[in-house]
XYZ file of C-alpha atoms in Angstrom:
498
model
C -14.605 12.047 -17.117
C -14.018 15.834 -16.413
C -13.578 17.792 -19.676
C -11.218 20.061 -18.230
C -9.199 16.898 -17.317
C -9.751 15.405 -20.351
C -8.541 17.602 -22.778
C -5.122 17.750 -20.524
C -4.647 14.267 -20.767
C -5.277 14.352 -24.479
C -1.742 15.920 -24.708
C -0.141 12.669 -23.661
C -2.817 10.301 -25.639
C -4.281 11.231 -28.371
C -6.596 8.553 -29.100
C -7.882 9.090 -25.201
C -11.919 8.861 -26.479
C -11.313 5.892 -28.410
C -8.786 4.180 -25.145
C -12.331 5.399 -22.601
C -14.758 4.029 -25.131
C -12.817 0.855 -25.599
C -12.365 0.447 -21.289
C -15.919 0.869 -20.847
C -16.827 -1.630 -23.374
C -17.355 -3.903 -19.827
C -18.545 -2.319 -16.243
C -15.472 -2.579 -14.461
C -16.049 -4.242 -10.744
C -12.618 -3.543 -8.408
C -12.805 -6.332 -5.470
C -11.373 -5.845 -2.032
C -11.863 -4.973 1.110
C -11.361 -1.256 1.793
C -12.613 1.356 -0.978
C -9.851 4.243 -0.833
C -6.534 2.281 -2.249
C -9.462 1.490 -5.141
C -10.675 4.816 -5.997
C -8.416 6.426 -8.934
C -9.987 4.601 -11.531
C -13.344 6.335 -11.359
C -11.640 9.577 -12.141
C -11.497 8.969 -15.636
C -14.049 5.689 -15.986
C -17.709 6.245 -16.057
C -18.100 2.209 -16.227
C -16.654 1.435 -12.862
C -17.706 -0.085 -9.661
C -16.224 -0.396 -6.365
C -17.169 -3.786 -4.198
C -16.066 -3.403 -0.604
C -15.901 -5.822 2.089
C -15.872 -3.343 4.967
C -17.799 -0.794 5.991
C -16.061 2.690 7.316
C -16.546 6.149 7.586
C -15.077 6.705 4.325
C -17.808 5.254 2.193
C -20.064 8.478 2.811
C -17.912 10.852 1.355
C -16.338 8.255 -1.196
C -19.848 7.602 -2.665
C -19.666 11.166 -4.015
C -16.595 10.018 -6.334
C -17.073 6.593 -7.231
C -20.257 3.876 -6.989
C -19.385 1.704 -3.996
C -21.164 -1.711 -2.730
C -20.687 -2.291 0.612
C -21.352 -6.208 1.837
C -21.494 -5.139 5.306
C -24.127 -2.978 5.169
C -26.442 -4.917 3.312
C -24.841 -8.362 4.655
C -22.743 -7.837 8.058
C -22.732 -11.778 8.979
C -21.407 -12.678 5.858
C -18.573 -9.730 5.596
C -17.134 -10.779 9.259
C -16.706 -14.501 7.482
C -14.720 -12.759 4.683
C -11.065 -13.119 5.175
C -9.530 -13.200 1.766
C -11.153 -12.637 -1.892
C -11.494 -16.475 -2.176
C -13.679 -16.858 0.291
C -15.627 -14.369 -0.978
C -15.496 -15.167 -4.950
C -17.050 -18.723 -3.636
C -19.724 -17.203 -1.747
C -23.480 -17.346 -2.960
C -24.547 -13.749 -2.088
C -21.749 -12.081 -4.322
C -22.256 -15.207 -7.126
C -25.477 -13.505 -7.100
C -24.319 -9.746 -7.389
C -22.655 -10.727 -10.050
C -25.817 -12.792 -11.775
C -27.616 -9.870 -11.265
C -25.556 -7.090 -12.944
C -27.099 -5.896 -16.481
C -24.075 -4.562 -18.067
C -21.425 -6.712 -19.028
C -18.346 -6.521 -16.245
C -14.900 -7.482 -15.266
C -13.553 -7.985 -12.146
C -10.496 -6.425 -10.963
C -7.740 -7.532 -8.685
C -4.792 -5.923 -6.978
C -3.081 -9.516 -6.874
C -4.438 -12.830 -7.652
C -3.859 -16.252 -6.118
C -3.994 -19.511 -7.100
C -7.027 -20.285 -5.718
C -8.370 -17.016 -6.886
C -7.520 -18.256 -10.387
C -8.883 -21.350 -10.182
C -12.210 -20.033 -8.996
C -12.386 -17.357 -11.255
C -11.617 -19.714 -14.301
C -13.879 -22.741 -12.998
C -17.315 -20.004 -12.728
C -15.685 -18.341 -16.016
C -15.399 -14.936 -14.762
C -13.749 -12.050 -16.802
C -10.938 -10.663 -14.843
C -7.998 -8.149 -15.018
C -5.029 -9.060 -12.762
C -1.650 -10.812 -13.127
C -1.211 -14.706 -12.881
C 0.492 -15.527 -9.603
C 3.493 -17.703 -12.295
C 3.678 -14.112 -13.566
C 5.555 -13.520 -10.232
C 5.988 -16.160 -8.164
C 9.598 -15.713 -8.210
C 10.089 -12.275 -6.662
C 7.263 -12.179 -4.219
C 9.532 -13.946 -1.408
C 12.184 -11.716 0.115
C 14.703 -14.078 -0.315
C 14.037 -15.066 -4.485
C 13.941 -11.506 -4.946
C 17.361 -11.040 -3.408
C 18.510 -13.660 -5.737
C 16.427 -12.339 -8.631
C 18.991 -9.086 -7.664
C 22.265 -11.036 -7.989
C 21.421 -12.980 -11.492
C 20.352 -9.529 -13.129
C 23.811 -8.119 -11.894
C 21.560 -5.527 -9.829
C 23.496 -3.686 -6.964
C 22.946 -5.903 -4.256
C 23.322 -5.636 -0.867
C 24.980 -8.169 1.573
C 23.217 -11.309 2.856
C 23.363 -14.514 4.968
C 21.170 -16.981 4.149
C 20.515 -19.500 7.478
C 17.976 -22.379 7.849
C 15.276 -21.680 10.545
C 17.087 -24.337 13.016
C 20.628 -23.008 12.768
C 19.307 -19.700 13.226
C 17.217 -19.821 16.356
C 20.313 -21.925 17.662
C 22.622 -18.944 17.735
C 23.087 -16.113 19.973
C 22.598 -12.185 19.757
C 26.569 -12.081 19.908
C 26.959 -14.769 16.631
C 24.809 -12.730 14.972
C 26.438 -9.254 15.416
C 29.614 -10.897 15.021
C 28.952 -11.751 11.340
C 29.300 -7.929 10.331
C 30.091 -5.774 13.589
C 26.765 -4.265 13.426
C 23.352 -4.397 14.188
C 21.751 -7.016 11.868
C 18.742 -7.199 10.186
C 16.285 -10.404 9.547
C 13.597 -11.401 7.552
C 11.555 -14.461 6.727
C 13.086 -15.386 3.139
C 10.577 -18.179 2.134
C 7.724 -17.124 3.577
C 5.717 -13.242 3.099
C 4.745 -11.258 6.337
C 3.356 -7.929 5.539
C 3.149 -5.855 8.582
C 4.373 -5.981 11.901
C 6.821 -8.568 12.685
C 8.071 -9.097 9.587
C 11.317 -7.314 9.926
C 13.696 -7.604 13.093
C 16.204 -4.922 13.898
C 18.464 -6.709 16.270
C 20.051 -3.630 17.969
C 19.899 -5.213 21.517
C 19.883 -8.745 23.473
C 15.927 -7.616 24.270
C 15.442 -6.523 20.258
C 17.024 -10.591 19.730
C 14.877 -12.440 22.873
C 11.708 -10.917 20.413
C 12.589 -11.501 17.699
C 13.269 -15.336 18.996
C 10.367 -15.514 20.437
C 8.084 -14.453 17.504
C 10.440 -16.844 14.951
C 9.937 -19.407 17.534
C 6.688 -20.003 17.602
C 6.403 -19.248 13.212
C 6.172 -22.657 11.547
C 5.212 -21.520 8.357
C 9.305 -20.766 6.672
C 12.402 -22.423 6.605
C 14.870 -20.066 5.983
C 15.947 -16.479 6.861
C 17.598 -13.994 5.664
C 19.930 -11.661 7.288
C 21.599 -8.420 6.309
C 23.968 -5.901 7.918
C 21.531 -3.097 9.127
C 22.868 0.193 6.893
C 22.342 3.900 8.242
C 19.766 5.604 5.862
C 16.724 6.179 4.484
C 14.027 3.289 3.374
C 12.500 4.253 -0.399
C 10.709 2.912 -2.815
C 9.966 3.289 -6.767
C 6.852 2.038 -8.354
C 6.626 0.642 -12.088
C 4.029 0.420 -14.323
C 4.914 -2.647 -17.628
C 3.134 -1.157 -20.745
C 3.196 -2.277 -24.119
C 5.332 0.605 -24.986
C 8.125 0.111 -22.172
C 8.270 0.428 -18.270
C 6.663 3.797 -16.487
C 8.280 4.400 -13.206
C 7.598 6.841 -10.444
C 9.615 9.268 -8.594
C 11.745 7.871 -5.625
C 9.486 7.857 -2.862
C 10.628 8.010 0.939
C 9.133 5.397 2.802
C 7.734 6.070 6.243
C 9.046 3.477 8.853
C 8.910 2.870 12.494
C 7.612 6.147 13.692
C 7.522 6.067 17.126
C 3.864 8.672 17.484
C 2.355 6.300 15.238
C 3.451 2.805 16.637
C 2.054 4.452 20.246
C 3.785 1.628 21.984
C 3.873 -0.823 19.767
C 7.357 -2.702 19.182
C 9.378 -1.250 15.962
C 9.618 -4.455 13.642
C 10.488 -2.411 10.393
C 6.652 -1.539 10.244
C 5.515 0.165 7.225
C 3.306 2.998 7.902
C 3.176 5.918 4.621
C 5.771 8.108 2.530
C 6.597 11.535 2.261
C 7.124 12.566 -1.493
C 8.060 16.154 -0.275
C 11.378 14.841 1.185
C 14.230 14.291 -0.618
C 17.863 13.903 1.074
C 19.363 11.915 -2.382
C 21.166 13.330 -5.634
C 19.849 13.055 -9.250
C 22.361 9.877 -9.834
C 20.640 7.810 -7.179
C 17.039 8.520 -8.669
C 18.522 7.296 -12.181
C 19.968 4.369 -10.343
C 16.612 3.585 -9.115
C 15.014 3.913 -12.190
C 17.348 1.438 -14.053
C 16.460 -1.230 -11.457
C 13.037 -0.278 -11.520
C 13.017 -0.666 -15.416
C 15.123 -4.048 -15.277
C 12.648 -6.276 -12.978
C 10.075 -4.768 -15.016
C 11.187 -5.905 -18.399
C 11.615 -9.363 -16.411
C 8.069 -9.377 -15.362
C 7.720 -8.835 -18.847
C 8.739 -11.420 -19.739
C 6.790 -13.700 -16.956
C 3.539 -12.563 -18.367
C 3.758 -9.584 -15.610
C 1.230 -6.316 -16.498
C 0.759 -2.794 -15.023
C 1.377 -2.170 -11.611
C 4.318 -3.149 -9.095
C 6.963 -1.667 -6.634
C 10.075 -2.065 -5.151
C 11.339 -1.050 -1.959
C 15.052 0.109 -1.591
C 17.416 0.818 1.345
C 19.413 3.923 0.657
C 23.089 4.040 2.286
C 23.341 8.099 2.974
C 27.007 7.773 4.403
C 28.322 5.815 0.750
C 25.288 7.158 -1.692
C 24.373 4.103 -2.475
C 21.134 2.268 -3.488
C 20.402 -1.563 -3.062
C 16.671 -3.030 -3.745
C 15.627 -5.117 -1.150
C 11.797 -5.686 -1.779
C 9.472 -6.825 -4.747
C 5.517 -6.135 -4.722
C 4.054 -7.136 -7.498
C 0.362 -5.610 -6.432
C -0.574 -1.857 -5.987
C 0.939 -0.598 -3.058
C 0.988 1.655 -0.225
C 1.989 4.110 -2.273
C -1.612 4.145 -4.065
C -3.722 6.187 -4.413
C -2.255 9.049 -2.713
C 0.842 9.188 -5.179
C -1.796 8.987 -8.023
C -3.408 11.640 -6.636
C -0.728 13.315 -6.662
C -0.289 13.045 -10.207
C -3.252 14.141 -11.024
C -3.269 16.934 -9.623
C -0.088 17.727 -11.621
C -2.803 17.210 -14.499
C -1.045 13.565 -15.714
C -2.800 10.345 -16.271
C -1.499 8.215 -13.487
C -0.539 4.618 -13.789
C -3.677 2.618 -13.061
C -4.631 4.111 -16.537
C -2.124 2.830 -17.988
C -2.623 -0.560 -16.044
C -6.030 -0.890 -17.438
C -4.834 -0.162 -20.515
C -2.084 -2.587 -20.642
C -3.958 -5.674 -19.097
C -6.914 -5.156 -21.804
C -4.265 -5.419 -24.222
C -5.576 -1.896 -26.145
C -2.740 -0.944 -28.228
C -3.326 2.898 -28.046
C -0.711 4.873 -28.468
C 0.291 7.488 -25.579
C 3.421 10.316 -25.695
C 5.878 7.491 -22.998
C 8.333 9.948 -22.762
C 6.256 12.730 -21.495
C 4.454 10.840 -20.071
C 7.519 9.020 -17.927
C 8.363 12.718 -16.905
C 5.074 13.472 -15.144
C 5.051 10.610 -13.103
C 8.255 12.087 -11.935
C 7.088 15.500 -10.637
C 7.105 15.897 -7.011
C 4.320 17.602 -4.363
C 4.563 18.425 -0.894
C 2.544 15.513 0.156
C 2.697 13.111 2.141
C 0.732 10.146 4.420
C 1.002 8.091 7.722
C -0.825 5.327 9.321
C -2.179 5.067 12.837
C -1.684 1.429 14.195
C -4.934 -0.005 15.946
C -2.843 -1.682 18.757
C -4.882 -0.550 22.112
C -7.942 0.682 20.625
C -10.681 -2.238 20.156
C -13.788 -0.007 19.526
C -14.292 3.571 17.791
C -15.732 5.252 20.973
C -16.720 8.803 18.892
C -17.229 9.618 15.713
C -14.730 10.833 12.781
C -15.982 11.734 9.656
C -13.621 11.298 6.747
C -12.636 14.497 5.160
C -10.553 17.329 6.062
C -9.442 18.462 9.359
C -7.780 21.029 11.215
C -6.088 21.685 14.407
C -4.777 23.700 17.047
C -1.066 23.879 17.604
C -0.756 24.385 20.922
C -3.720 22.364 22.320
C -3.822 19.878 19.454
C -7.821 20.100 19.440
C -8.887 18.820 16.107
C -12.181 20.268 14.255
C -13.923 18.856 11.036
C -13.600 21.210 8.596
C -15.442 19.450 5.540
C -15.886 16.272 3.505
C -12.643 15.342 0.781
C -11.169 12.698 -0.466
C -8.739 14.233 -2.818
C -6.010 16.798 -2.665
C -8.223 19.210 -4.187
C -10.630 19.136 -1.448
C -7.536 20.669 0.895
C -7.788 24.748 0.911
C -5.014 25.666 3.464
C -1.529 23.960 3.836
C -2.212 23.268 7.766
C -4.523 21.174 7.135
C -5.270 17.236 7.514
C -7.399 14.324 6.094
C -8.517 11.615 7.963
C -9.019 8.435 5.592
C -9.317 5.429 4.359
C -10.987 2.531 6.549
C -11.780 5.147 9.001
C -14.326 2.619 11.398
C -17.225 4.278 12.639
C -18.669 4.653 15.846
C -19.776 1.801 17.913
C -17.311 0.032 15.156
C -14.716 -2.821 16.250
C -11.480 -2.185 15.427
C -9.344 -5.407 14.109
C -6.241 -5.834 15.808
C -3.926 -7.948 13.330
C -3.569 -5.371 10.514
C -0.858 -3.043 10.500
C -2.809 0.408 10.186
C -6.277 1.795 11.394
C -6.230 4.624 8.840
C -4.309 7.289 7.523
C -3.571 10.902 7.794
C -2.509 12.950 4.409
C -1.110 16.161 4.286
C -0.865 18.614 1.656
C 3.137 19.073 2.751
C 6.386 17.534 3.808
C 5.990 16.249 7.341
C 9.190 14.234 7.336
C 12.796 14.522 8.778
C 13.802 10.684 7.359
C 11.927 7.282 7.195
C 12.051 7.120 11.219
C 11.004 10.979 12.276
C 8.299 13.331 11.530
C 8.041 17.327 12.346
C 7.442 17.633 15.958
C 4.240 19.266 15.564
C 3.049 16.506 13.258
C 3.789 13.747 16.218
C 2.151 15.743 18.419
C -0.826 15.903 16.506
C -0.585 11.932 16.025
C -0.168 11.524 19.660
C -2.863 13.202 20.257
C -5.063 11.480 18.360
C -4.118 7.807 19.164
C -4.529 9.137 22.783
C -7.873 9.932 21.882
C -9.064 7.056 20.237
C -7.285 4.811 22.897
C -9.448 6.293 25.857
C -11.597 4.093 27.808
C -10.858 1.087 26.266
C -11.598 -2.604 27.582
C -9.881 -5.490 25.708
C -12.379 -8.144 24.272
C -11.741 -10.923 26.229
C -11.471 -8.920 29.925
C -14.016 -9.609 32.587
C -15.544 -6.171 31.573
C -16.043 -7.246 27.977
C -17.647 -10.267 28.974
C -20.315 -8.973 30.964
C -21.547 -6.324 28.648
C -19.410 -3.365 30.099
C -17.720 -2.973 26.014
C -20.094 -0.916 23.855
C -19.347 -2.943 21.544
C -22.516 -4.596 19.780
């Protein structure tokens, strides 16, 4: 770890040599398929090890961070058969990474399954991650609505229909129930993504949404809600032995039409912009308190370190209502702990390690609390891969700029971090970035991300002008002379792709 760094954090732990020493006791392996979201813990860990599934542009500059293992470039056959960490915990080429490492090692998981549990215990792997009964019952939109009510949480309206009763009614029944534009969800059954919200503003927004929820098997019941004019936020928490962390209020980048490029607007997440803020103090403290309150319920569930929830903020009333549990790192990560360390505090995947290795060191909570709370002009947004099948040029990850007027991009240097950005006009291109000759996977909600080193947003649906442009530009770009897969073109070898 970085002196420099180190002797800040000291100021919020004192005992930070002896909390390192004791982390490091075991190599610490994160598992997953993209490296970025995993990279803040080799900021202050000497002992850790990141184990990719994909390859991308981002591993060249990445390796200069962290160490990184990349199955598809020693193993491309077996990555494409990866589809979850299951599959992959089962497999005999990573049973024998694992044989083969010398120093002792955990695993570490963003969120667990089952299955993942099952495997992990039956080839009696060490592990940090949470128990899936350690949340089962607030990872479904609709227990976690319910989870709301019981813990006298301000709540916000719902109608709870079967599947059949509601594909039987009509676009008027529906906006009948409040007067205004309502908003469904699966309750019973978790879509990340696209198509996992439905604004139904208009008969056509309805015929989609009854199409997709048509042809969905997989839930039996949905939840509706009157659609509320505002901003969509989010808070994360962090369960410690010493209390709940929590973050600033975050605002939540949905729906932008640049970065969808076409594609429909289904409540799509795509980044945050923790340079905006449009709410007063009370609202924050508001957010906070609920924040604090699932947490201590997790708590109590055997829940450790890292979750979120998403809220819906009500800017004509001031109001507040959570609507969304993760209990996982989010999209949030690691560019909010990024930012926090570049306001020189430890962020919370420390103090996740910490927590789930059950090390009862000590560490300043108020102080800390307080950092995690101090904002940057930063911010991050998605590109969606809808349209583009192969990366026809290359992008390097690292740090961009661009031309106003033209919107002509030119790599500037390698970076990962917010350090790495020298002027505030300029732009990273990041994580998952593919790279040339590279297909590009269709059913995932982002490509990669842009991150900028100041406030790019207007609210959770509109960016600066310039910004779009820029984003426009470059899903043009990337868009150009594409053939779809399964096109007569495709088929007889016109696609580059290999």
């Amino acid at each position: 770890m970085d002196k420099v760094l180190f002797e800040k954090w000291r100021k919020y732990i004192p005992d930070l040599g002896e909390a390192l020493r004791r982390m490091e006791e075991k190599n610490i392996i994160a598992v997953g398929v993209a490296p970025y979201p995993r990279i803040i813990p080799s900021v202050f860990l000497d002992h850790y090890l990141i184990y990719s599934v994909k390859d991308a542009a981002d591993i060249d500059v990445l390796k200069k961070y962290a160490k990184i293992l990349c199955l598809e470039e020693k193993n491309p056959k077996l990555a494409n058969k990866v589809q979850a960490t299951g599959y992959l915990l089962n497999n005999y080429a990573f049973q024998g990474f694992l044989k083969a490492q010398r120093y002792p090692f955990r695993l570490m998981f963003y969120q667990t399954t089952k299955k993942i549990v099952e495997t992990l215990e039956r080839l009696q792997l060490p592990w940090i991650g949470n128990r899936p009964e350690s949340f089962e019952n607030v990872v479904l939109k609709g227990d976690f609505r319910d989870l709301v009510k019981k813990l006298s949480l301000p709540s916000i309206p719902d109608w709870r229909l079967s599947r059949d009763e509601f594909l039987g009614k009509s676009f008027q029944e529906l906006w009948d129930h409040w007067g205004r534009t309502p908003v469904v969800q699966r309750a019973d059954f978790d879509v990340a993504g696209e198509m996992g919200t439905f604004f139904l503003k208009t008969e056509a927004d309805w015929q989609l949404c009854h199409e997709m929820l048509s042809k969905d098997t997989r839930y039996t019941t949905v939840t509706i809600s009157p659609f509320i004019t505002g901003n969509s936020l989010s808070m994360l928490g962090c369960i410690t032995r010493q209390g709940v962390l929590s973050s600033t209020l975050q605002l939540q980048l949905i729906d932008v039409p640049e970065s969808l490029h076409g594609q429909p607007a289904t409540g799509v997440f795509l980044g945050h912009d923790w340079g905006f803020q449009d709410w007063p103090e009370s609202v924050e403290r508001t957010a906070q308190d609920v924040v604090e309150t699932v947490g201590r319920h997790l708590a109590t569930q055997g829940f450790k370190g890292i979750f979120g929830i998403d809220f819906i903020y009500d800017t004509t009333t001031k109001e507040i209502f959570p609507i969304e549990c993760n209990p996982r790192f989010t999209g949030a990560l690691p560019i909010y702990s990024l930012m926090v360390i570049a306001n020189e505090v430890p962020p919370m995947e420390f103090f996740h390690i910490l927590t789930h290795l059950n090390l009862d060191i000590p560490f300043d909570f108020e102080s800390v609390n307080r950092g995690l709370k101090k904002r940057r002009p930063v911010a991050h947004i998605s590109l969606t891969p809808k349209g583009a099948y192969q990366m026809k040029f290359s992008l390097p990850a690292g740090i961009y700029s661009y031309d106003p007027v033209t919107m002509d991009i030119q790599f500037q240097r390698p970076g990962a971090f917010l350090s790495d950005f020298k002027k505030d006009n300029e732009f990273m291109l990041i994580d998952s970035l593919p790279r040339i000759g590279g297909r590009i996977i269709q059913n995932v909600p982002r490509l990669c991300k842009l991150i900028f080193p100041r406030t790019i947003a207007h609210s959770s649906f509109e960016i600066d002008k310039e910004v779009g442009r820029l984003i426009t530009a470059l899903s043009t770009a990337l868009r150009k002379n594409q053939v779809r897969p399964d096109s007569e073109e495709a088929v007889s070898g016109g696609s580059e792709e290999a």
